């Protein structure tokens, strides 16, 4: 069972309420909410006020991905604005353990985000504070970039560490991938160990007028299930690939 988290970075910001309702209706598990500060990354997006504004439009969780530096001051604001998960880049926090604790203290699930060149060792001493590990498969800052293939090996390593931790503690940590996830590469990404997939341009690139979001998400799930396994959560209608 995988989770799909469409990134609203590629949504129509002029109709954001409608857009998040549409992805929920189309079967999304989470809303992925990209926060960029023009400091940690060279782009500027949305903050707690926008999170608060979309909150009443959906029941699904809001997965806040902070690409900001510093991190801590924004955590209480996003928690108050209705975030369910908050993840941040370890390079952007002076005290990673403290920031993780702060997120949980505010009632949210906590995640660490690894850029393509960020080593997984950042998780070594904080596994018990993690609910989510997010591997970037592009350099953060923009939607619509190409998936970096070395992420697959990194995913396998992260999967092993998470599985070992689960065996020792009985606690599951989600493994999310963000950047360049498409219908034609989701199978190998899931086979490498991801259980939560962010997809921005893949989902919002399809006009929703004719059920586009639903079709893309159905295809993502079917392909994620792989050729040898039965389709996951097939929703009745025939898929685009005819399977
Ligand atoms: C990039 C963001 C991603 C982005 C993904 O910095 O963190 O969430 O929106 O977009 P796609 O799926 O288009 O690569
Ligand atoms: Zn993101």
PDB file of N, CA and C in Angstrom, residues 124-200:
ATOM      1  N   UNK A 124      21.310   8.872  11.790  1.00  0.00           N
ATOM      2  CA  UNK A 124      21.885   7.888  12.715  1.00  0.00           C
ATOM      3  C   UNK A 124      21.442   8.008  14.176  1.00  0.00           C
ATOM      4  N   UNK A 125      21.503   9.193  14.709  1.00  0.00           N
ATOM      5  CA  UNK A 125      21.273   9.341  16.156  1.00  0.00           C
ATOM      6  C   UNK A 125      19.889   9.878  16.500  1.00  0.00           C
ATOM      7  N   UNK A 126      19.024   9.973  15.491  1.00  0.00           N
ATOM      8  CA  UNK A 126      17.691  10.541  15.741  1.00  0.00           C
ATOM      9  C   UNK A 126      16.552   9.641  15.239  1.00  0.00           C
ATOM     10  N   UNK A 127      16.889   8.381  14.958  1.00  0.00           N
ATOM     11  CA  UNK A 127      15.851   7.483  14.407  1.00  0.00           C
ATOM     12  C   UNK A 127      14.577   7.488  15.258  1.00  0.00           C
ATOM     13  N   UNK A 128      14.752   7.487  16.576  1.00  0.00           N
ATOM     14  CA  UNK A 128      13.577   7.420  17.450  1.00  0.00           C
ATOM     15  C   UNK A 128      12.743   8.702  17.412  1.00  0.00           C
ATOM     16  N   UNK A 129      13.285   9.759  16.844  1.00  0.00           N
ATOM     17  CA  UNK A 129      12.522  11.015  16.754  1.00  0.00           C
ATOM     18  C   UNK A 129      11.875  11.200  15.380  1.00  0.00           C
ATOM     19  N   UNK A 130      12.092  10.234  14.490  1.00  0.00           N
ATOM     20  CA  UNK A 130      11.608  10.380  13.111  1.00  0.00           C
ATOM     21  C   UNK A 130      10.309   9.619  12.863  1.00  0.00           C
ATOM     22  N   UNK A 131       9.379  10.274  12.186  1.00  0.00           N
ATOM     23  CA  UNK A 131       8.182   9.604  11.687  1.00  0.00           C
ATOM     24  C   UNK A 131       8.262   9.449  10.173  1.00  0.00           C
ATOM     25  N   UNK A 132       9.162  10.235   9.574  1.00  0.00           N
ATOM     26  CA  UNK A 132       9.240  10.299   8.114  1.00  0.00           C
ATOM     27  C   UNK A 132      10.670  10.600   7.690  1.00  0.00           C
ATOM     28  N   UNK A 133      11.111   9.881   6.658  1.00  0.00           N
ATOM     29  CA  UNK A 133      12.378  10.217   6.000  1.00  0.00           C
ATOM     30  C   UNK A 133      12.007  10.566   4.559  1.00  0.00           C
ATOM     31  N   UNK A 134      12.427  11.747   4.124  1.00  0.00           N
ATOM     32  CA  UNK A 134      12.086  12.198   2.771  1.00  0.00           C
ATOM     33  C   UNK A 134      13.359  12.335   1.949  1.00  0.00           C
ATOM     34  N   UNK A 135      13.472  11.531   0.909  1.00  0.00           N
ATOM     35  CA  UNK A 135      14.629  11.633   0.018  1.00  0.00           C
ATOM     36  C   UNK A 135      14.273  12.493  -1.183  1.00  0.00           C
ATOM     37  N   UNK A 136      15.055  13.553  -1.391  1.00  0.00           N
ATOM     38  CA  UNK A 136      14.871  14.389  -2.575  1.00  0.00           C
ATOM     39  C   UNK A 136      15.497  13.671  -3.773  1.00  0.00           C
ATOM     40  N   UNK A 137      14.729  13.558  -4.833  1.00  0.00           N
ATOM     41  CA  UNK A 137      15.263  12.959  -6.051  1.00  0.00           C
ATOM     42  C   UNK A 137      15.517  14.028  -7.115  1.00  0.00           C
ATOM     43  N   UNK A 138      15.453  15.292  -6.680  1.00  0.00           N
ATOM     44  CA  UNK A 138      15.912  16.447  -7.475  1.00  0.00           C
ATOM     45  C   UNK A 138      16.509  17.411  -6.447  1.00  0.00           C
ATOM     46  N   UNK A 139      17.232  18.412  -6.914  1.00  0.00           N
ATOM     47  CA  UNK A 139      17.663  19.456  -5.985  1.00  0.00           C
ATOM     48  C   UNK A 139      16.476  20.369  -5.716  1.00  0.00           C
ATOM     49  N   UNK A 140      16.247  20.700  -4.430  1.00  0.00           N
ATOM     50  CA  UNK A 140      15.011  21.403  -4.088  1.00  0.00           C
ATOM     51  C   UNK A 140      14.965  22.819  -4.658  1.00  0.00           C
ATOM     52  N   UNK A 141      13.761  23.284  -4.927  1.00  0.00           N
ATOM     53  CA  UNK A 141      13.585  24.656  -5.384  1.00  0.00           C
ATOM     54  C   UNK A 141      12.566  24.822  -6.503  1.00  0.00           C
ATOM     55  N   UNK A 142      12.370  23.768  -7.282  1.00  0.00           N
ATOM     56  CA  UNK A 142      11.483  23.901  -8.443  1.00  0.00           C
ATOM     57  C   UNK A 142      10.755  22.591  -8.722  1.00  0.00           C
ATOM     58  N   UNK A 143       9.542  22.714  -9.242  1.00  0.00           N
ATOM     59  CA  UNK A 143       8.825  21.545  -9.731  1.00  0.00           C
ATOM     60  C   UNK A 143       9.292  21.227 -11.144  1.00  0.00           C
ATOM     61  N   UNK A 144       8.893  20.075 -11.631  1.00  0.00           N
ATOM     62  CA  UNK A 144       9.121  19.734 -13.033  1.00  0.00           C
ATOM     63  C   UNK A 144      10.547  19.368 -13.408  1.00  0.00           C
ATOM     64  N   UNK A 145      11.400  19.007 -12.435  1.00  0.00           N
ATOM     65  CA  UNK A 145      12.778  18.600 -12.766  1.00  0.00           C
ATOM     66  C   UNK A 145      12.836  17.083 -12.988  1.00  0.00           C
ATOM     67  N   UNK A 146      13.991  16.662 -13.510  1.00  0.00           N
ATOM     68  CA  UNK A 146      14.152  15.252 -13.861  1.00  0.00           C
ATOM     69  C   UNK A 146      14.646  14.439 -12.655  1.00  0.00           C
ATOM     70  N   UNK A 147      14.087  13.270 -12.469  1.00  0.00           N
ATOM     71  CA  UNK A 147      14.465  12.343 -11.386  1.00  0.00           C
ATOM     72  C   UNK A 147      15.957  11.978 -11.481  1.00  0.00           C
ATOM     73  N   UNK A 148      16.683  12.100 -10.361  1.00  0.00           N
ATOM     74  CA  UNK A 148      18.112  11.757 -10.327  1.00  0.00           C
ATOM     75  C   UNK A 148      18.247  10.263  -9.985  1.00  0.00           C
ATOM     76  N   UNK A 149      18.781   9.449 -10.917  1.00  0.00           N
ATOM     77  CA  UNK A 149      18.729   7.982 -10.750  1.00  0.00           C
ATOM     78  C   UNK A 149      19.467   7.438  -9.524  1.00  0.00           C
ATOM     79  N   UNK A 150      20.513   8.139  -9.038  1.00  0.00           N
ATOM     80  CA  UNK A 150      21.247   7.614  -7.876  1.00  0.00           C
ATOM     81  C   UNK A 150      20.373   7.569  -6.616  1.00  0.00           C
ATOM     82  N   UNK A 151      19.220   8.226  -6.675  1.00  0.00           N
ATOM     83  CA  UNK A 151      18.281   8.164  -5.545  1.00  0.00           C
ATOM     84  C   UNK A 151      17.852   6.720  -5.274  1.00  0.00           C
ATOM     85  N   UNK A 152      17.849   5.876  -6.314  1.00  0.00           N
ATOM     86  CA  UNK A 152      17.344   4.510  -6.128  1.00  0.00           C
ATOM     87  C   UNK A 152      18.219   3.715  -5.164  1.00  0.00           C
ATOM     88  N   UNK A 153      19.546   3.847  -5.302  1.00  0.00           N
ATOM     89  CA  UNK A 153      20.456   3.156  -4.375  1.00  0.00           C
ATOM     90  C   UNK A 153      20.309   3.698  -2.963  1.00  0.00           C
ATOM     91  N   UNK A 154      20.188   5.009  -2.894  1.00  0.00           N
ATOM     92  CA  UNK A 154      20.041   5.656  -1.584  1.00  0.00           C
ATOM     93  C   UNK A 154      18.744   5.190  -0.902  1.00  0.00           C
ATOM     94  N   UNK A 155      17.705   5.026  -1.718  1.00  0.00           N
ATOM     95  CA  UNK A 155      16.420   4.541  -1.202  1.00  0.00           C
ATOM     96  C   UNK A 155      16.560   3.152  -0.607  1.00  0.00           C
ATOM     97  N   UNK A 156      17.288   2.281  -1.319  1.00  0.00           N
ATOM     98  CA  UNK A 156      17.462   0.903  -0.821  1.00  0.00           C
ATOM     99  C   UNK A 156      18.175   0.913   0.528  1.00  0.00           C
ATOM    100  N   UNK A 157      19.194   1.780   0.658  1.00  0.00           N
ATOM    101  CA  UNK A 157      19.920   1.874   1.929  1.00  0.00           C
ATOM    102  C   UNK A 157      19.003   2.406   3.033  1.00  0.00           C
ATOM    103  N   UNK A 158      18.249   3.453   2.713  1.00  0.00           N
ATOM    104  CA  UNK A 158      17.340   4.032   3.710  1.00  0.00           C
ATOM    105  C   UNK A 158      16.291   2.992   4.124  1.00  0.00           C
ATOM    106  N   UNK A 159      15.788   2.226   3.144  1.00  0.00           N
ATOM    107  CA  UNK A 159      14.788   1.190   3.436  1.00  0.00           C
ATOM    108  C   UNK A 159      15.321   0.173   4.448  1.00  0.00           C
ATOM    109  N   UNK A 160      16.592  -0.240   4.213  1.00  0.00           N
ATOM    110  CA  UNK A 160      17.209  -1.220   5.130  1.00  0.00           C
ATOM    111  C   UNK A 160      17.286  -0.672   6.547  1.00  0.00           C
ATOM    112  N   UNK A 161      17.736   0.581   6.644  1.00  0.00           N
ATOM    113  CA  UNK A 161      17.858   1.177   7.984  1.00  0.00           C
ATOM    114  C   UNK A 161      16.510   1.273   8.680  1.00  0.00           C
ATOM    115  N   UNK A 162      15.502   1.665   7.921  1.00  0.00           N
ATOM    116  CA  UNK A 162      14.159   1.804   8.491  1.00  0.00           C
ATOM    117  C   UNK A 162      13.604   0.449   8.897  1.00  0.00           C
ATOM    118  N   UNK A 163      13.826  -0.564   8.066  1.00  0.00           N
ATOM    119  CA  UNK A 163      13.344  -1.913   8.394  1.00  0.00           C
ATOM    120  C   UNK A 163      14.037  -2.461   9.641  1.00  0.00           C
ATOM    121  N   UNK A 164      15.344  -2.226   9.741  1.00  0.00           N
ATOM    122  CA  UNK A 164      16.079  -2.675  10.928  1.00  0.00           C
ATOM    123  C   UNK A 164      15.515  -1.992  12.173  1.00  0.00           C
ATOM    124  N   UNK A 165      15.280  -0.706  12.053  1.00  0.00           N
ATOM    125  CA  UNK A 165      14.713   0.056  13.184  1.00  0.00           C
ATOM    126  C   UNK A 165      13.325  -0.487  13.545  1.00  0.00           C
ATOM    127  N   UNK A 166      12.526  -0.808  12.525  1.00  0.00           N
ATOM    128  CA  UNK A 166      11.176  -1.328  12.777  1.00  0.00           C
ATOM    129  C   UNK A 166      11.245  -2.678  13.498  1.00  0.00           C
ATOM    130  N   UNK A 167      12.222  -3.501  13.105  1.00  0.00           N
ATOM    131  CA  UNK A 167      12.374  -4.814  13.762  1.00  0.00           C
ATOM    132  C   UNK A 167      12.749  -4.631  15.222  1.00  0.00           C
ATOM    133  N   UNK A 168      13.613  -3.677  15.473  1.00  0.00           N
ATOM    134  CA  UNK A 168      14.099  -3.470  16.844  1.00  0.00           C
ATOM    135  C   UNK A 168      13.070  -2.808  17.744  1.00  0.00           C
ATOM    136  N   UNK A 169      12.257  -1.920  17.166  1.00  0.00           N
ATOM    137  CA  UNK A 169      11.383  -1.089  18.003  1.00  0.00           C
ATOM    138  C   UNK A 169       9.895  -1.291  17.744  1.00  0.00           C
ATOM    139  N   UNK A 170       9.565  -1.921  16.609  1.00  0.00           N
ATOM    140  CA  UNK A 170       8.156  -2.064  16.238  1.00  0.00           C
ATOM    141  C   UNK A 170       7.571  -0.766  15.692  1.00  0.00           C
ATOM    142  N   UNK A 171       8.415   0.201  15.428  1.00  0.00           N
ATOM    143  CA  UNK A 171       7.930   1.518  14.987  1.00  0.00           C
ATOM    144  C   UNK A 171       8.219   1.733  13.500  1.00  0.00           C
ATOM    145  N   UNK A 172       7.190   2.137  12.780  1.00  0.00           N
ATOM    146  CA  UNK A 172       7.353   2.334  11.339  1.00  0.00           C
ATOM    147  C   UNK A 172       7.687   3.796  11.038  1.00  0.00           C
ATOM    148  N   UNK A 173       8.651   3.984  10.143  1.00  0.00           N
ATOM    149  CA  UNK A 173       8.984   5.338   9.666  1.00  0.00           C
ATOM    150  C   UNK A 173       8.646   5.365   8.183  1.00  0.00           C
ATOM    151  N   UNK A 174       7.897   6.376   7.759  1.00  0.00           N
ATOM    152  CA  UNK A 174       7.548   6.466   6.335  1.00  0.00           C
ATOM    153  C   UNK A 174       8.779   6.858   5.533  1.00  0.00           C
ATOM    154  N   UNK A 175       8.853   6.324   4.312  1.00  0.00           N
ATOM    155  CA  UNK A 175       9.962   6.660   3.409  1.00  0.00           C
ATOM    156  C   UNK A 175       9.375   7.317   2.149  1.00  0.00           C
ATOM    157  N   UNK A 176       9.578   8.616   2.064  1.00  0.00           N
ATOM    158  CA  UNK A 176       8.953   9.420   1.008  1.00  0.00           C
ATOM    159  C   UNK A 176       9.994   9.852  -0.028  1.00  0.00           C
ATOM    160  N   UNK A 177       9.565   9.952  -1.275  1.00  0.00           N
ATOM    161  CA  UNK A 177      10.448  10.428  -2.348  1.00  0.00           C
ATOM    162  C   UNK A 177       9.802  11.633  -3.010  1.00  0.00           C
ATOM    163  N   UNK A 178      10.617  12.622  -3.332  1.00  0.00           N
ATOM    164  CA  UNK A 178      10.097  13.895  -3.843  1.00  0.00           C
ATOM    165  C   UNK A 178      10.957  14.402  -5.003  1.00  0.00           C
ATOM    166  N   UNK A 179      10.337  14.501  -6.174  1.00  0.00           N
ATOM    167  CA  UNK A 179      11.005  15.110  -7.332  1.00  0.00           C
ATOM    168  C   UNK A 179      11.055  14.189  -8.534  1.00  0.00           C
ATOM    169  N   UNK A 180      10.393  14.582  -9.601  1.00  0.00           N
ATOM    170  CA  UNK A 180      10.460  13.833 -10.856  1.00  0.00           C
ATOM    171  C   UNK A 180       9.776  12.476 -10.820  1.00  0.00           C
ATOM    172  N   UNK A 181       8.838  12.282  -9.891  1.00  0.00           N
ATOM    173  CA  UNK A 181       8.102  11.008  -9.838  1.00  0.00           C
ATOM    174  C   UNK A 181       7.004  11.043 -10.908  1.00  0.00           C
ATOM    175  N   UNK A 182       7.013  10.048 -11.768  1.00  0.00           N
ATOM    176  CA  UNK A 182       6.078  10.008 -12.903  1.00  0.00           C
ATOM    177  C   UNK A 182       5.475   8.616 -13.036  1.00  0.00           C
ATOM    178  N   UNK A 183       4.492   8.511 -13.905  1.00  0.00           N
ATOM    179  CA  UNK A 183       3.852   7.219 -14.179  1.00  0.00           C
ATOM    180  C   UNK A 183       4.886   6.192 -14.658  1.00  0.00           C
ATOM    181  N   UNK A 184       5.883   6.646 -15.435  1.00  0.00           N
ATOM    182  CA  UNK A 184       6.811   5.675 -16.027  1.00  0.00           C
ATOM    183  C   UNK A 184       8.027   5.340 -15.154  1.00  0.00           C
ATOM    184  N   UNK A 185       8.200   5.976 -13.983  1.00  0.00           N
ATOM    185  CA  UNK A 185       9.320   5.552 -13.122  1.00  0.00           C
ATOM    186  C   UNK A 185       8.884   5.154 -11.711  1.00  0.00           C
ATOM    187  N   UNK A 186       7.592   5.260 -11.418  1.00  0.00           N
ATOM    188  CA  UNK A 186       7.139   4.993 -10.043  1.00  0.00           C
ATOM    189  C   UNK A 186       7.385   3.534  -9.646  1.00  0.00           C
ATOM    190  N   UNK A 187       7.318   2.620 -10.619  1.00  0.00           N
ATOM    191  CA  UNK A 187       7.487   1.200 -10.284  1.00  0.00           C
ATOM    192  C   UNK A 187       8.867   0.953  -9.675  1.00  0.00           C
ATOM    193  N   UNK A 188       9.932   1.502 -10.302  1.00  0.00           N
ATOM    194  CA  UNK A 188      11.275   1.242  -9.769  1.00  0.00           C
ATOM    195  C   UNK A 188      11.511   1.987  -8.459  1.00  0.00           C
ATOM    196  N   UNK A 189      10.861   3.124  -8.289  1.00  0.00           N
ATOM    197  CA  UNK A 189      11.014   3.900  -7.048  1.00  0.00           C
ATOM    198  C   UNK A 189      10.389   3.123  -5.879  1.00  0.00           C
ATOM    199  N   UNK A 190       9.230   2.560  -6.123  1.00  0.00           N
ATOM    200  CA  UNK A 190       8.560   1.781  -5.072  1.00  0.00           C
ATOM    201  C   UNK A 190       9.315   0.467  -4.826  1.00  0.00           C
ATOM    202  N   UNK A 191       9.799  -0.148  -5.899  1.00  0.00           N
ATOM    203  CA  UNK A 191      10.572  -1.388  -5.738  1.00  0.00           C
ATOM    204  C   UNK A 191      11.835  -1.137  -4.917  1.00  0.00           C
ATOM    205  N   UNK A 192      12.381   0.072  -4.985  1.00  0.00           N
ATOM    206  CA  UNK A 192      13.591   0.399  -4.216  1.00  0.00           C
ATOM    207  C   UNK A 192      13.273   0.707  -2.753  1.00  0.00           C
ATOM    208  N   UNK A 193      11.978   0.818  -2.414  1.00  0.00           N
ATOM    209  CA  UNK A 193      11.646   0.948  -0.998  1.00  0.00           C
ATOM    210  C   UNK A 193      10.768   2.107  -0.585  1.00  0.00           C
ATOM    211  N   UNK A 194      10.416   3.002  -1.507  1.00  0.00           N
ATOM    212  CA  UNK A 194       9.571   4.137  -1.121  1.00  0.00           C
ATOM    213  C   UNK A 194       8.148   3.681  -0.833  1.00  0.00           C
ATOM    214  N   UNK A 195       7.505   4.297   0.168  1.00  0.00           N
ATOM    215  CA  UNK A 195       6.103   3.978   0.432  1.00  0.00           C
ATOM    216  C   UNK A 195       5.204   5.207   0.296  1.00  0.00           C
ATOM    217  N   UNK A 196       5.822   6.386   0.157  1.00  0.00           N
ATOM    218  CA  UNK A 196       5.066   7.635   0.054  1.00  0.00           C
ATOM    219  C   UNK A 196       5.675   8.441  -1.088  1.00  0.00           C
ATOM    220  N   UNK A 197       4.852   8.820  -2.063  1.00  0.00           N
ATOM    221  CA  UNK A 197       5.364   9.425  -3.287  1.00  0.00           C
ATOM    222  C   UNK A 197       4.769  10.805  -3.486  1.00  0.00           C
ATOM    223  N   UNK A 198       5.671  11.771  -3.612  1.00  0.00           N
ATOM    224  CA  UNK A 198       5.238  13.120  -3.971  1.00  0.00           C
ATOM    225  C   UNK A 198       5.196  13.184  -5.495  1.00  0.00           C
ATOM    226  N   UNK A 199       4.169  13.792  -6.045  1.00  0.00           N
ATOM    227  CA  UNK A 199       4.131  14.016  -7.491  1.00  0.00           C
ATOM    228  C   UNK A 199       3.455  15.353  -7.730  1.00  0.00           C
ATOM    229  N   UNK A 200       4.194  16.279  -8.312  1.00  0.00           N
ATOM    230  CA  UNK A 200       3.662  17.610  -8.571  1.00  0.00           C
ATOM    231  C   UNK A 200       3.198  17.741 -10.002  1.00  0.00           C
TER     232      UNK A 200
END
